[in-house]
Amino acid sequence: DQQVKQNSPSLSVQEGRISILNCDYTNSMFDYFLWYKKYPAEGPTFLISISSIKDKNEDGRFTVFLNKSAKHLSLHIVPSQPGDSAVYFCAANSGGSNYKLTFGKGTLLTVNP
Amino acid sequence: SQTIHQWPATLVQPVGSPLSLECTVEGTSNPNLYWYRQAAGRGLQLLFYSVGIGQISSEVPQNLSASRPQDRQFILSSKKLLLSDSGFYLCAWRKLNTEAFFGQGTRLTVV
């Protein structure tokens, strides 16, 4: 049972345009969400997070939007750059004493020059 | 600042051989520690997590085990490797309700 779903395995975008990466979740107990970026043969690096008490969080070119009623979050990258080409993972954590981060399968973003 | 070290970076092992991957964290105390595996098309699968010395929780039944002999040391082991154990193994640490920080990973190939 996959509680965090990234339904698009890949996405291709032109440099300078917006990249939108989507993530859906099924567990209504999730209250903290994160996005990670991963290059081949490296560990994932943290990009941005959002708590369920917010619907938007922005950090430079990266913005995460959360729609709790739809159990959906998205990562916007504007403007996209070739160096953004990587696999992006969505992750979620339920609060309290839950120690686990549940990850989606990832979306491969390719930014074309 | 906190750092996480994971080694080796790559490993080729024959079927039936033992395995020991080590992960250490510096610059923090009493972290939650995690072992993940990335297999092709399956994203990041949580294998084990630990909230303290000697405390290990297993997420999936498998051929692997984990131990935490010290506060900032996490070890992934197997007595006899299977072909299906091949994959990219990642160690991570976090404090509760914050982001997780990952090591550089170990590419394990079982032949």
XYZ file of C-alpha atoms in Angstrom:
224
model
C 0.000 0.000 0.000
C 1.704 3.127 -1.236
C 0.816 6.054 0.970
C 2.815 8.622 -0.983
C 2.394 8.592 -4.741
C 4.269 10.369 -7.473
C 2.358 9.341 -10.551
C 4.650 10.927 -13.119
C 7.882 8.937 -13.484
C 9.416 11.690 -15.597
C 9.014 15.302 -16.648
C 10.821 17.296 -19.312
C 10.932 21.108 -19.250
C 12.710 23.859 -21.171
C 15.264 25.966 -19.354
C 13.709 29.111 -17.938
C 10.207 27.660 -17.784
C 8.328 26.412 -14.739
C 8.663 22.817 -13.528
C 5.725 21.424 -11.573
C 6.182 18.165 -9.720
C 3.168 16.529 -8.137
C 2.616 14.258 -5.175
C -0.509 12.664 -3.696
C -0.910 11.008 -0.336
C -3.532 8.810 1.252
C -2.773 8.963 4.970
C -4.737 11.783 6.573
C -2.400 11.613 9.590
C 0.477 13.023 7.558
C 1.182 16.545 8.746
C 4.686 17.328 7.529
C 5.847 17.065 3.944
C 9.256 17.320 2.335
C 10.846 17.399 -1.090
C 14.238 15.932 -1.838
C 16.472 16.093 -4.879
C 18.698 13.197 -5.834
C 21.501 12.843 -8.341
C 22.631 9.363 -9.476
C 24.888 7.551 -7.029
C 24.405 10.214 -4.351
C 22.237 10.548 -1.291
C 19.096 12.698 -1.522
C 19.432 16.327 -0.448
C 16.685 18.200 1.305
C 15.023 20.986 -0.693
C 11.998 22.343 1.080
C 9.303 21.304 3.529
C 5.823 22.340 4.554
C 3.756 21.788 7.632
C 0.080 20.966 7.336
C -0.821 24.240 9.020
C 0.380 26.060 5.919
C -0.651 25.885 2.291
C 2.469 27.406 0.776
C 6.152 27.644 1.530
C 8.691 29.419 -0.618
C 12.491 29.286 -0.727
C 14.135 31.053 -3.635
C 13.170 29.348 -6.877
C 11.336 26.564 -5.033
C 7.755 26.765 -3.811
C 5.740 23.944 -2.294
C 1.950 24.071 -2.287
C -0.216 21.884 -0.066
C -3.895 21.133 -0.662
C -5.009 19.136 2.355
C -8.550 18.568 1.188
C -7.239 16.965 -1.984
C -4.309 15.312 -0.186
C -2.047 16.768 -2.824
C 1.165 18.734 -2.832
C 3.269 20.153 -5.594
C 6.745 21.566 -6.030
C 7.210 24.500 -8.380
C 10.647 25.409 -9.693
C 10.862 28.789 -11.384
C 12.876 29.384 -13.481
C 14.081 25.867 -14.213
C 17.781 25.407 -14.822
C 19.720 22.508 -16.383
C 21.327 21.850 -12.990
C 17.871 21.076 -11.622
C 17.846 17.864 -13.663
C 17.588 15.103 -11.073
C 15.109 12.740 -9.435
C 12.746 14.501 -7.045
C 11.212 12.636 -4.128
C 8.219 13.645 -2.124
C 8.133 12.468 1.511
C 5.641 12.644 4.355
C 5.660 12.203 8.104
C 2.826 11.907 10.567
C 3.214 13.819 13.770
C 3.593 12.822 17.372
C 5.969 9.974 17.999
C 6.007 8.657 14.453
C 9.608 8.503 13.379
C 9.187 7.370 9.812
C 9.479 9.340 6.621
C 7.513 7.719 3.823
C 8.784 8.439 0.330
C 7.214 8.361 -3.090
C 8.859 6.628 -6.038
C 10.293 9.821 -7.430
C 10.001 11.868 -10.610
C 12.914 12.312 -12.983
C 13.081 15.949 -14.032
C 15.041 16.840 -17.156
C 15.610 20.519 -17.897
C 16.665 21.043 -21.481
C 18.941 23.985 -22.384
C 27.695 21.216 12.028
C 26.311 17.749 11.588
C 27.772 15.253 9.155
C 26.935 11.712 8.213
C 29.451 9.216 6.929
C 28.567 6.042 5.142
C 30.960 3.484 3.699
C 31.940 1.857 1.497
C 30.676 3.731 -1.563
C 30.572 0.602 -3.713
C 30.678 -3.065 -2.897
C 30.572 -6.219 -4.987
C 29.882 -9.347 -3.001
C 29.222 -12.976 -3.989
C 25.950 -14.649 -3.146
C 26.089 -16.236 0.286
C 28.752 -13.895 1.647
C 28.211 -11.699 4.715
C 27.592 -7.962 4.637
C 28.391 -5.100 6.949
C 27.672 -1.477 6.053
C 28.489 1.200 8.567
C 27.093 4.655 9.123
C 28.192 7.256 11.649
C 26.834 10.673 12.474
C 28.783 13.562 13.945
C 27.712 16.806 15.512
C 24.433 15.704 17.057
C 23.289 13.494 19.888
C 20.503 10.927 20.131
C 19.489 11.156 16.487
C 16.902 8.918 14.919
C 18.772 6.715 12.430
C 17.485 5.050 9.300
C 18.484 2.586 6.599
C 16.765 2.955 3.233
C 17.205 1.026 0.029
C 16.615 2.386 -3.442
C 15.812 -0.328 -5.950
C 14.997 0.420 -9.565
C 11.464 1.764 -9.938
C 10.702 1.455 -6.244
C 11.747 4.733 -4.778
C 13.201 4.856 -1.281
C 12.113 1.932 0.829
C 12.573 2.182 4.584
C 14.322 -0.925 5.909
C 15.116 -0.127 9.554
C 14.976 2.759 11.955
C 16.329 3.318 15.428
C 15.366 5.839 18.089
C 18.128 4.892 20.514
C 21.014 2.553 21.315
C 19.959 -1.052 20.899
C 16.473 -0.090 19.671
C 15.784 -1.314 16.152
C 12.501 -1.376 14.261
C 12.200 -3.371 11.076
C 9.879 -2.256 8.348
C 9.990 -5.167 5.947
C 10.828 -8.840 6.401
C 14.069 -9.553 4.653
C 17.506 -11.048 4.696
C 19.038 -8.067 6.467
C 19.451 -6.915 10.053
C 20.507 -3.691 11.731
C 22.245 -2.787 14.945
C 23.001 0.386 16.843
C 25.904 -0.286 19.195
C 26.555 3.396 19.902
C 24.443 6.537 19.848
C 25.727 7.723 16.494
C 26.567 4.433 14.815
C 24.199 2.364 12.715
C 25.170 -0.892 11.041
C 23.387 -2.878 8.348
C 24.283 -6.562 8.156
C 23.520 -9.825 6.493
C 24.815 -13.299 7.224
C 24.270 -14.553 3.675
C 23.605 -12.202 0.794
C 21.036 -12.935 -1.891
C 20.974 -11.615 -5.443
C 17.859 -9.648 -4.508
C 19.853 -7.716 -1.900
C 21.529 -5.719 -4.656
C 20.652 -2.051 -4.571
C 21.620 1.393 -3.387
C 21.639 1.621 0.410
C 21.241 4.915 2.195
C 21.733 5.823 5.806
C 19.987 8.880 7.217
C 19.527 10.737 10.473
C 16.943 13.187 11.713
C 15.515 14.768 14.768
C 11.807 14.299 15.278
C 9.629 16.290 12.873
C 12.495 17.806 10.959
C 14.120 16.945 7.674
C 16.289 13.855 7.300
C 19.897 14.076 6.217
C 21.289 11.322 4.050
C 24.699 9.815 3.562
C 26.229 9.380 0.143
C 24.985 5.827 -0.223
C 26.485 2.415 -0.907
C 25.995 0.681 -4.232
C 25.830 -3.041 -3.418
C 26.027 -5.549 -6.220
C 25.568 -9.194 -5.324
C 26.994 -11.519 -7.969
